[in-house]
CSV table of C-alpha atoms in Angstrom, one decimal:
chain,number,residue,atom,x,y,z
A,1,UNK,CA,10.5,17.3,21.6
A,2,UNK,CA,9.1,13.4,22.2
A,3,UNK,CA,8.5,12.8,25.6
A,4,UNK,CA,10.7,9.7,25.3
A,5,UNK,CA,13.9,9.5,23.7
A,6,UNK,CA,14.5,6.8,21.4
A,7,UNK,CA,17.9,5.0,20.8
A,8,UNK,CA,20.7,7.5,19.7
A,9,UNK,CA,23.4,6.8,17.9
A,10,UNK,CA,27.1,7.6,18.2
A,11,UNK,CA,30.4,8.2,15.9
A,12,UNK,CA,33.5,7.6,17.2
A,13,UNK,CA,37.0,8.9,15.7
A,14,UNK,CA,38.5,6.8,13.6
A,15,UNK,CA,35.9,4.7,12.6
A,16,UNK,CA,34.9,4.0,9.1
A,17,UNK,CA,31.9,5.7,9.1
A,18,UNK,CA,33.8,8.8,10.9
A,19,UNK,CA,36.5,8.5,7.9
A,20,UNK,CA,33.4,9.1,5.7
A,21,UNK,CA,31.8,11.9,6.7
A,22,UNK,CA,35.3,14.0,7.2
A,23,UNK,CA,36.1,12.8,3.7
A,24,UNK,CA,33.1,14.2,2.7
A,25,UNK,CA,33.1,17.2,4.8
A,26,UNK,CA,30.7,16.9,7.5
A,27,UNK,CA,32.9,17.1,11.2
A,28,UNK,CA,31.9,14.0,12.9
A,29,UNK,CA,31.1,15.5,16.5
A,30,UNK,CA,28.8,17.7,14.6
A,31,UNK,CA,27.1,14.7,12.9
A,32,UNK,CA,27.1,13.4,16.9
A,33,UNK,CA,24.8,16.6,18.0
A,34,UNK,CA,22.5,15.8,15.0
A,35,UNK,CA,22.1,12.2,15.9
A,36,UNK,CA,21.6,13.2,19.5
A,37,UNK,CA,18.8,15.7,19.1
A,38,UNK,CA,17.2,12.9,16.7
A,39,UNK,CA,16.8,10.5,18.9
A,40,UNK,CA,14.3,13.0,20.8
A,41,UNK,CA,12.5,14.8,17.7
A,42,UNK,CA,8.3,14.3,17.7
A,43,UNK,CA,6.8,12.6,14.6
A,44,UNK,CA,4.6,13.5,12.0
A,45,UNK,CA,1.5,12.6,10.3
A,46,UNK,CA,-0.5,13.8,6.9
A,47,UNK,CA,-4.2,14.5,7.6
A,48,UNK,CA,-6.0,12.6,4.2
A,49,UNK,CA,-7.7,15.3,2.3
A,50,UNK,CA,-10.2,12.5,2.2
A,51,UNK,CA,-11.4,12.2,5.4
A,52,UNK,CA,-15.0,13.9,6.5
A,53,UNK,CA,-13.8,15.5,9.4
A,54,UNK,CA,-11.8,18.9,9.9
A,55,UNK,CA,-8.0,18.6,10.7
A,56,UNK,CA,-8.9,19.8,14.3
A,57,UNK,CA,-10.9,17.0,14.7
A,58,UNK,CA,-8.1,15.2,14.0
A,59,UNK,CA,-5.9,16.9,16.4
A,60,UNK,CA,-8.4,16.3,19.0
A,61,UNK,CA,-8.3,13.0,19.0
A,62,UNK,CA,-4.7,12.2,18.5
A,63,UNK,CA,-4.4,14.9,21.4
A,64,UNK,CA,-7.0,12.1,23.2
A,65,UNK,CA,-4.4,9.0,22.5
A,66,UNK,CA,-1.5,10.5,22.5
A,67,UNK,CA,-1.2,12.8,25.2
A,68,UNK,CA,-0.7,15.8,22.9
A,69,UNK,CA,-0.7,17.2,19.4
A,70,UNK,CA,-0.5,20.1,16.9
A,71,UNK,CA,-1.1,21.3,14.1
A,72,UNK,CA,1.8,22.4,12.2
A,73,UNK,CA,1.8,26.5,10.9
A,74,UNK,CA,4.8,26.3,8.2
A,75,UNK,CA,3.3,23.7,5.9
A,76,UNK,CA,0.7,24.1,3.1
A,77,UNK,CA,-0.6,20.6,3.7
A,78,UNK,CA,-2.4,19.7,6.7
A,79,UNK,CA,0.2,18.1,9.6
A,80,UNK,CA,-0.3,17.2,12.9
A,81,UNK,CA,3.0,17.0,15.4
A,82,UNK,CA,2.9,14.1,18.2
A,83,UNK,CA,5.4,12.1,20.7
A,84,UNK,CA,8.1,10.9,19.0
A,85,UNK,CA,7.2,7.4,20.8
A,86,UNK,CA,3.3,7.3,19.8
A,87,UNK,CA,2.4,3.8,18.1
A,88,UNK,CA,0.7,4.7,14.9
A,89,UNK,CA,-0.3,0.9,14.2
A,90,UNK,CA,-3.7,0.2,15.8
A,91,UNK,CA,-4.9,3.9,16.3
A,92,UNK,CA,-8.2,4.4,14.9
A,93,UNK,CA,-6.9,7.4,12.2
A,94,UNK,CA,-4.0,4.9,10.8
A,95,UNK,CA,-5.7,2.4,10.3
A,96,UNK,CA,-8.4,3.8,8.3
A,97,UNK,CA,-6.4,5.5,6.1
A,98,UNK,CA,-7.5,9.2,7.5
A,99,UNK,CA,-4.2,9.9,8.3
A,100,UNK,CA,-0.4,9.4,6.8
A,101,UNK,CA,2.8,8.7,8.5
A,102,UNK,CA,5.0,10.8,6.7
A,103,UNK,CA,8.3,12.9,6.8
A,104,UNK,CA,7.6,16.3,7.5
A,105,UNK,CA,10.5,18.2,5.5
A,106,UNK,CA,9.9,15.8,2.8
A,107,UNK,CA,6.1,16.9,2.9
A,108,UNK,CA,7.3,20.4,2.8
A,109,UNK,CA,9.8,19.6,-0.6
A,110,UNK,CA,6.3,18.4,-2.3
A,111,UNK,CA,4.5,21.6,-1.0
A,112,UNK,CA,7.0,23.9,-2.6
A,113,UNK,CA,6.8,21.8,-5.9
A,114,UNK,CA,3.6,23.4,-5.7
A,115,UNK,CA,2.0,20.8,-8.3
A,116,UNK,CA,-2.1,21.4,-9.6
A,117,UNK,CA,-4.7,19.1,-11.1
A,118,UNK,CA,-4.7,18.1,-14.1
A,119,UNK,CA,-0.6,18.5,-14.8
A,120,UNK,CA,1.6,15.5,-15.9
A,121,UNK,CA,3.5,14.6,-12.7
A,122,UNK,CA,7.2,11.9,-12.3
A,123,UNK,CA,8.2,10.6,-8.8
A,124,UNK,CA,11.3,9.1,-10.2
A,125,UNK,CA,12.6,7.7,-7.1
A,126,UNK,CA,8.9,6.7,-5.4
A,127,UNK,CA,9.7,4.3,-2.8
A,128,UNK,CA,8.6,4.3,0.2
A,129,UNK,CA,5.2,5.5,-1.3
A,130,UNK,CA,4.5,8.9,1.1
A,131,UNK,CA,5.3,11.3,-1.7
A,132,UNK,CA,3.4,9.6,-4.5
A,133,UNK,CA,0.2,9.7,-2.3
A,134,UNK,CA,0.8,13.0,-1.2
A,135,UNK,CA,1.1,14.1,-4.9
A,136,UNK,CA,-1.5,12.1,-6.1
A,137,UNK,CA,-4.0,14.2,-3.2
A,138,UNK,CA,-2.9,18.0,-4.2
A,139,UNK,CA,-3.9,16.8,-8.0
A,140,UNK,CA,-7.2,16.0,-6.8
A,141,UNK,CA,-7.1,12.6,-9.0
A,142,UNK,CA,-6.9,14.9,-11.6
A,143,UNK,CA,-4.3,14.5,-14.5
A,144,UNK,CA,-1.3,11.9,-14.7
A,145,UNK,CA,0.9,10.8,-12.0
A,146,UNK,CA,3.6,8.6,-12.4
A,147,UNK,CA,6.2,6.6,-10.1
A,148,UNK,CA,8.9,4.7,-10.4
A,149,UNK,CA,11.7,2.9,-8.8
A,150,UNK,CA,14.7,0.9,-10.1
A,151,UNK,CA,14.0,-2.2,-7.4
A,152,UNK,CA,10.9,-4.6,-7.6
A,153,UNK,CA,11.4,-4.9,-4.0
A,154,UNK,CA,10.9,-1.2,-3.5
A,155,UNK,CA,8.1,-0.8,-5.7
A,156,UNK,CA,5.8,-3.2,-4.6
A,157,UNK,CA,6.7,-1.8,-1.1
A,158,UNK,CA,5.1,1.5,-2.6
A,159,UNK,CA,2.5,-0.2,-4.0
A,160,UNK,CA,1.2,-1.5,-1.1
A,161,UNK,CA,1.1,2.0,0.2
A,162,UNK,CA,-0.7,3.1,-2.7
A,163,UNK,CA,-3.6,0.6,-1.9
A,164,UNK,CA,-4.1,0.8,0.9
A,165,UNK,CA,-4.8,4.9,0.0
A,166,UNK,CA,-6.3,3.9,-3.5
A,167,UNK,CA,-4.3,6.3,-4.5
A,168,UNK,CA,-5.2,5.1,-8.2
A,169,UNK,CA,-8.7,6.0,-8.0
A,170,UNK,CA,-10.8,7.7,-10.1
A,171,UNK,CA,-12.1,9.0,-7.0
A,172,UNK,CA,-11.8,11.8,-4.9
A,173,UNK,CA,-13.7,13.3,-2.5
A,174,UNK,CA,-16.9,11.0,-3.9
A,175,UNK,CA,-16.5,12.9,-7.3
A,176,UNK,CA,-14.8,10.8,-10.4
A,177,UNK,CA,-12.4,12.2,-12.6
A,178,UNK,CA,-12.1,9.8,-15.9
A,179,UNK,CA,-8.9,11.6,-16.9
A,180,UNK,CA,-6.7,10.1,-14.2
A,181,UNK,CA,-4.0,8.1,-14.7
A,182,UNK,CA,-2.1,6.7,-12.1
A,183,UNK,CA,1.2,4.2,-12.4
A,184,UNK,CA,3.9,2.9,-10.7
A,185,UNK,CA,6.5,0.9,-12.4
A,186,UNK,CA,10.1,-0.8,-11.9
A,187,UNK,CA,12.0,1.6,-14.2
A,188,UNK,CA,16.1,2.8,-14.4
A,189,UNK,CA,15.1,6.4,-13.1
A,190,UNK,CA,18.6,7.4,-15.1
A,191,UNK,CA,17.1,5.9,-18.4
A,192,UNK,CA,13.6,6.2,-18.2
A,193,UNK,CA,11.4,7.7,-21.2
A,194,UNK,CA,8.0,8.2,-21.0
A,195,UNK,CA,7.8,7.4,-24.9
A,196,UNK,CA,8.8,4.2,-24.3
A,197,UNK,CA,6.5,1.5,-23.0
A,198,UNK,CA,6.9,0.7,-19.4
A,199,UNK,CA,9.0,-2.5,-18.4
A,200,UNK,CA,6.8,-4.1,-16.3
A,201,UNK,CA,3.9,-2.0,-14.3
A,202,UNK,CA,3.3,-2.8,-10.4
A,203,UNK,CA,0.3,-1.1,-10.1
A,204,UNK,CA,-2.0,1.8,-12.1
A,205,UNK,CA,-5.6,3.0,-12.2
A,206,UNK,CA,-6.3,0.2,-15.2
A,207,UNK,CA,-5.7,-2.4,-12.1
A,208,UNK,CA,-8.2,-0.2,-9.6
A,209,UNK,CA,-10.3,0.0,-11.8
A,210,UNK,CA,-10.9,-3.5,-12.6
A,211,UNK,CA,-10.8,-5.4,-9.5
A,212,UNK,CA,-12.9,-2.5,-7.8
A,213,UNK,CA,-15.2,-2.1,-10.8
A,214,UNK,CA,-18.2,-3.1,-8.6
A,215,UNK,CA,-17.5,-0.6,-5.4
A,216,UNK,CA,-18.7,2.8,-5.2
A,217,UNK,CA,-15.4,4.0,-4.4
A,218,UNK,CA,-16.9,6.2,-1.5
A,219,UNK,CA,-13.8,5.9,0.8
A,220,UNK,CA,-16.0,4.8,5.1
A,221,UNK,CA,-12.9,5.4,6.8
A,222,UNK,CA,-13.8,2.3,8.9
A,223,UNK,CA,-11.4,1.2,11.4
A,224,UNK,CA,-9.3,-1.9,9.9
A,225,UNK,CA,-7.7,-4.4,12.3
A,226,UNK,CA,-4.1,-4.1,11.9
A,227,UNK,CA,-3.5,-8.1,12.7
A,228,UNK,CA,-5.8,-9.3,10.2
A,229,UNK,CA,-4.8,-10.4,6.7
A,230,UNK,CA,-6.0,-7.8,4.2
A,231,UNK,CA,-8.2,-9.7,1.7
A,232,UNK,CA,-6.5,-10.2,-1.6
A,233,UNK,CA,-8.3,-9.7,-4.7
A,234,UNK,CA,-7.1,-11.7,-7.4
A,235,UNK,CA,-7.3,-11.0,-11.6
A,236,UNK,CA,-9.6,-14.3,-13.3
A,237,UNK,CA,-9.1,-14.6,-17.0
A,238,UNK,CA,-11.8,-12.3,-17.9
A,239,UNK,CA,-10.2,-9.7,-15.7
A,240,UNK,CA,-6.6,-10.0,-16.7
A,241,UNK,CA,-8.2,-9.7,-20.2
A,242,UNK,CA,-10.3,-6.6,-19.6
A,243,UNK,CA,-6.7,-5.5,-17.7
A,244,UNK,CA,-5.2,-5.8,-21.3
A,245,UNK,CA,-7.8,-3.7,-23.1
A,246,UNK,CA,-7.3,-0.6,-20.3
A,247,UNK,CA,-3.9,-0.8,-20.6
A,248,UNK,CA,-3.7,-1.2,-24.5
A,249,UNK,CA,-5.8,2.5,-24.9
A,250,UNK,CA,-3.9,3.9,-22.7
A,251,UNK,CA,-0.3,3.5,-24.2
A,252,UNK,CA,-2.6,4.5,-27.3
A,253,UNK,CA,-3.3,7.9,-25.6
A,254,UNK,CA,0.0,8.0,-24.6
A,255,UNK,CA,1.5,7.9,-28.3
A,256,UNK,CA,-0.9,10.6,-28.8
A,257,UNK,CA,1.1,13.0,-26.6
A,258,UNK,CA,3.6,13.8,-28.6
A,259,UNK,CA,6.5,15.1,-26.2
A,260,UNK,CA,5.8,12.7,-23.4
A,261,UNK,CA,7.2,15.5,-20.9
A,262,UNK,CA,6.2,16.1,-17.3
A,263,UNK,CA,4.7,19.3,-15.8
A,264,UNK,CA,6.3,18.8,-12.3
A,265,UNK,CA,8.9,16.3,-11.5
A,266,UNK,CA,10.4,15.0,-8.0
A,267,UNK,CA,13.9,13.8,-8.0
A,268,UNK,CA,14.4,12.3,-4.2
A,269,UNK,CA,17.4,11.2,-5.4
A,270,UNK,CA,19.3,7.8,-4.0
A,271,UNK,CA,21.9,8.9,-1.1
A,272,UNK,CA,23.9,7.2,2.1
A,273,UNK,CA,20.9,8.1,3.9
A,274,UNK,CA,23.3,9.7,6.4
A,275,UNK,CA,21.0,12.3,7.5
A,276,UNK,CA,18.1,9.7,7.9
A,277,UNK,CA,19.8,9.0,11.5
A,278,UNK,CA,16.1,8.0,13.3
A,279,UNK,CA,16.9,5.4,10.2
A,280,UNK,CA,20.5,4.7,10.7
A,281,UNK,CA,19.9,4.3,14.6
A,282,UNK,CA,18.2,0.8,14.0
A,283,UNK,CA,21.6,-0.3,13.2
A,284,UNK,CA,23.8,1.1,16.2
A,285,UNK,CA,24.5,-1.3,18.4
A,286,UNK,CA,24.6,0.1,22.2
A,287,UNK,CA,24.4,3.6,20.9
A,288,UNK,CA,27.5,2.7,18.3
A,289,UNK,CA,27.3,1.8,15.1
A,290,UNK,CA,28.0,-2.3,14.3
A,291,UNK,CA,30.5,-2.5,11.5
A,292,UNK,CA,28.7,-5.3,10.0
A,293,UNK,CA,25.5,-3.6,9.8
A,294,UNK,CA,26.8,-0.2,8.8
A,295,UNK,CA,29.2,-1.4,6.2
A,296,UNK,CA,26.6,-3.6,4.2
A,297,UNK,CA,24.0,-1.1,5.2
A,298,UNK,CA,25.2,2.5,4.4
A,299,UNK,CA,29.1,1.9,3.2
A,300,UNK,CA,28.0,-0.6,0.6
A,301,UNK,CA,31.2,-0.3,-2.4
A,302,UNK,CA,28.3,-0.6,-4.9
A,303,UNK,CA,26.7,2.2,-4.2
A,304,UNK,CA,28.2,4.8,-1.5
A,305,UNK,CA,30.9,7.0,-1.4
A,306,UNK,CA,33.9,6.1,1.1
A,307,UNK,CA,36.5,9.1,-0.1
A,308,UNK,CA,36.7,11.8,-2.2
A,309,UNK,CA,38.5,9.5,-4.8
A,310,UNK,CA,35.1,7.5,-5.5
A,311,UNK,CA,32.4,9.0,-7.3
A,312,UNK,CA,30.3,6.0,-8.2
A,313,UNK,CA,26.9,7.6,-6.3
A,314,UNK,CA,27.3,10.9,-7.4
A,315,UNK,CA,27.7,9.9,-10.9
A,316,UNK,CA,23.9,8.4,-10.4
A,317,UNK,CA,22.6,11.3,-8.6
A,318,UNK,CA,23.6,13.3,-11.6
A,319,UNK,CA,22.3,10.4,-14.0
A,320,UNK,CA,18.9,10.7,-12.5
A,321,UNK,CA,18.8,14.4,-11.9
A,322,UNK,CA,19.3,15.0,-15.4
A,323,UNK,CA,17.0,12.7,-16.7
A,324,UNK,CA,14.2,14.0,-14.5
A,325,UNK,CA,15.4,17.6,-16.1
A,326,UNK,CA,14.9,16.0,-19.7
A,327,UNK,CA,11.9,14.8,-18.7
A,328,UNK,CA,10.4,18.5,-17.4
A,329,UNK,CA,8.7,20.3,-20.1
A,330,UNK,CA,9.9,23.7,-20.5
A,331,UNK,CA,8.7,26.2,-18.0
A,332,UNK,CA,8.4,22.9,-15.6
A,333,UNK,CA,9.6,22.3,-11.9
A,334,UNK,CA,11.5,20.2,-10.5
A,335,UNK,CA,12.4,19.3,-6.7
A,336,UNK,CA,16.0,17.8,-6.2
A,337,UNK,CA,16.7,16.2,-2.6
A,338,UNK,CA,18.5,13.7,-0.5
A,339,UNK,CA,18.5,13.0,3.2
A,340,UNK,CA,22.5,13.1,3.2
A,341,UNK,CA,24.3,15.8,5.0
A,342,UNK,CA,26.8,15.3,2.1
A,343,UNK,CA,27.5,18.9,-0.1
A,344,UNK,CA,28.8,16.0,-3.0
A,345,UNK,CA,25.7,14.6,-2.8
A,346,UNK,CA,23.5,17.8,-3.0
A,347,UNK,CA,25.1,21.0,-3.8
A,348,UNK,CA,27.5,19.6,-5.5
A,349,UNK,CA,25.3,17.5,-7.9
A,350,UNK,CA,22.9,20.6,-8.6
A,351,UNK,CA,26.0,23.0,-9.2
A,352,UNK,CA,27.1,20.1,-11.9
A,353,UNK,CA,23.4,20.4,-13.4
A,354,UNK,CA,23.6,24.4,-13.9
A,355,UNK,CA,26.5,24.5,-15.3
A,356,UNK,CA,25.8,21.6,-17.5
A,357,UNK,CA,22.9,23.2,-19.3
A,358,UNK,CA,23.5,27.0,-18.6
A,359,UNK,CA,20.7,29.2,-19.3
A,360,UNK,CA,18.1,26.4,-19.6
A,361,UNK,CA,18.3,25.6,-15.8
A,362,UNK,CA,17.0,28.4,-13.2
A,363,UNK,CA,17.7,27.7,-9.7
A,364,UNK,CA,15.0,29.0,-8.0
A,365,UNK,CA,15.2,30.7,-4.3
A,366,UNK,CA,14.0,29.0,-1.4
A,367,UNK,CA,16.0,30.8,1.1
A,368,UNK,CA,12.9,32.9,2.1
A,369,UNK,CA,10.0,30.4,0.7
A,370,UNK,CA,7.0,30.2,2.6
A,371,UNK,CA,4.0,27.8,2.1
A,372,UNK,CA,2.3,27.7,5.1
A,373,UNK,CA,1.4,30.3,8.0
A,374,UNK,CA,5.2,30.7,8.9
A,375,UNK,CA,8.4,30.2,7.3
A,376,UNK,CA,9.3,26.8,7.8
A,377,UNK,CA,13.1,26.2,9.7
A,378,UNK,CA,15.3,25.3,7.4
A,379,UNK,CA,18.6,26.0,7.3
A,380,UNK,CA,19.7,28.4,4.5
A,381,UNK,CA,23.0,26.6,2.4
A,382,UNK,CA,25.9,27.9,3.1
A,383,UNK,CA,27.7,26.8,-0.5
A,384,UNK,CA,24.6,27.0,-3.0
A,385,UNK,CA,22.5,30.4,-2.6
A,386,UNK,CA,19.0,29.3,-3.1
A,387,UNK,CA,19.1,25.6,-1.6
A,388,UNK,CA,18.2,24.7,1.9
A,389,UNK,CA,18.5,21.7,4.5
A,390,UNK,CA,16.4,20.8,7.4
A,391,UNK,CA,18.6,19.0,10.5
A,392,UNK,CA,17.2,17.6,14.0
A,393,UNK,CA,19.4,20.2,15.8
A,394,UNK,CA,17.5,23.9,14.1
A,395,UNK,CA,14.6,22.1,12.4
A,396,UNK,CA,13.3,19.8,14.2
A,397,UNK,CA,13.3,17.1,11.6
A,398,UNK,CA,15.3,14.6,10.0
A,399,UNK,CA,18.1,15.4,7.3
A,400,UNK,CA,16.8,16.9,4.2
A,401,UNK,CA,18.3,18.7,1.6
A,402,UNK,CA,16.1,20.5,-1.4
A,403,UNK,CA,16.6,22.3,-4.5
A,404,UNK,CA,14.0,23.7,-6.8
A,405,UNK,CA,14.9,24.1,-10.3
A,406,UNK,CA,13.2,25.3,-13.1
A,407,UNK,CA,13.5,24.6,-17.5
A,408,UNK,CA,13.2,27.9,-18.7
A,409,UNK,CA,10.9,28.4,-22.2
């Protein structure tokens, strides 16, 4: 539990928001408890796989800043638990890039994909960027990984992530792997082929490579001052040109493959973010939501459901769930989740997906999946045997729900 609360957010009856979660089955004084117990969780960060020192060095010396920290038991991947209220920007760890602020259920989703060097990898929905670099450390640099997002905006905002990480590097613990390929592109996740050639590409290991062609690529972890202005390196002719060439052999190799289809994919699929309510707390006004901010925020008629009578967001959950399900080669797995509380938005959508394509899908169990030292405390679903959902009030965490599916051979 943080030390010191943050803002918490409240629902009243009637409201619209209220009228939203009843008409999508989720009791409003529930969703109250859930937003309560949020505003008190601890945070989380990802030790980089990267960085010389153990993870209870680490610990140490967040313990040191911080006033306390832990090492997490039911993940795979190195976690460290601190005060909800610690400042990541300035600390030492942040700043070089030793450590990750990330989400810690959505960590766990990406440990039970249980991905390897050297497999084909999709991120359909990428943004913010924590998942991609997390993927692109258990492949060791090793294989392809690719990322995408439907908004520019979005994408670049991963991007920056990724840079910051080199996450496109060739290397990895001071070794170089030539076979890695690294992208991120603005892409429709629900009509995206790999066969095709990319619309336009943000960022990749051609772009790394090139405008850090003269570095060792021997990560210092050397403090960087959070106020200054990162220096920008820029692409001259020559470069843009020797850009071109990379690029050119590598939708060459890519033409070679011929079914384009990923090992592992992640689907972390676009929701109302309802369960995201650390998120959806920046927009309460004196612990209640502001209509303006809510409505153009979370209720937007483009893309959220307000009744059971509109079906415009689960129509592209199920878009982009299926196409990351085309995408999987057979005997592939995929991880489906959202941070809604919604059962239309999660259960519901997988369910649709199963009986869709019948004895090509297996929905794998994860009531009883374990990964790290200890089960992890997720709550077992109550309406689809086999998926599960992490909530502040038994978990600890923010809203997650996860499904792992499999194409069978």
């Amino acid at each position: 539990m943080s030390d010191k609360a943050g803002p918490a957010l409240t629902v009243t009856d009637g409201s619209r928001f209220a009228v939203f979660l009843q008409a999508n089955g989720v009791d409003w004084k529930w969703y109250n408890q859930q937003a309560a117990r949020s505003a008190q969780l601890d945070r989380y960060v990802r030790v980089n796989p990267q960085y010389p020192r153990s993870t209870e060095d680490v610990r140490k010396k967040l313990e040191g800043e911080f006033g306390r920290a832990s090492v997490v038991e039911w993940t795979k991947t190195p976690f460290i638990q601190i005060p909800g209220d610690a400042k990541l920007k300035g600390n030492d760890l942040y700043e070089s890039g030793a450590i990750y602020g990330m989400d810690i259920a959505s960590g766990f989703a990406i440990d039970v994909l249980d991905v390897r060097p050297g497999e084909k990898v999709l991120d359909l929905c990428c943004a913010p960027g924590g998942k991609l670099c997390m993927l692109a450390d258990l492949m060791q640099r090793k294989g392809e990984l690719v990322g995408l997002d439907a908004s520019k905006h979005r994408a670049f905002t991963c991007a920056s992530v990724c840079k910051k990480y080199r996450t496109a590097s060739r290397h990895f613990k001071n070794k170089t792997d030539n076979d890695w390929d690294f992208t991120i592109i603005v892409e429709d996740g629900v009509t995206f082929s790999n066969s095709q050639q990319a619309k336009e590409i943000i960022w990749d290991t051609q772009a790394d490579e090139v405008l850090h062609q003269k570095e060792s690529g021997i990560e210092t972890f050397e403090k960087r001052d959070p106020e200054a202005k990162p220096k920008q390196k820029k692409l001259n002719k020559g470069l843009k040109r020797k850009l071109e060439e990379k690029r050119l052999e590598k939708k060459k190799r890519r033409k070679a493959d011929v079914d384009n289809l990923f090992d592992r994919v992640v689907v972390d699929a676009e929701c109302t973010h309802d369960g995201s309510l650390k998120h959806m707390a920046k927009y309460a006004t004196g612990g209640v939501f502001g209509q303006e901010a809510l409505e153009s925020k979370f209720l937007n008629a483009d893309n959220a459901k307000y009744s059971t009578e509109s079906n415009d967001l689960e129509q592209l959950q199920q878009g982009l769930l299926e196409n990351g399900f085309r995408l999987l080669r057979p005997g592939g797995v995929l991880i489906y989740s959202t941070c809604s509380f919604c059962k239309t938005q999660n259960e519901d959508v997988v369910s649709w997906l199963l009986k869709k394509y019948g004895d090509q899908v297996q929905l794998d169990d994860l009531s009883r999946q374990t990964v790290g030292k200890t089960q992890a405390p997720f709550v077992n679903s109550t309406s689809l045997a086999g998926t599960l959902r992490f909530e502040p009030c038994a978990s600890g965490t923010s809203g997650l729900f996860i499904a792992k599916l499999s194409k069978r051979s």
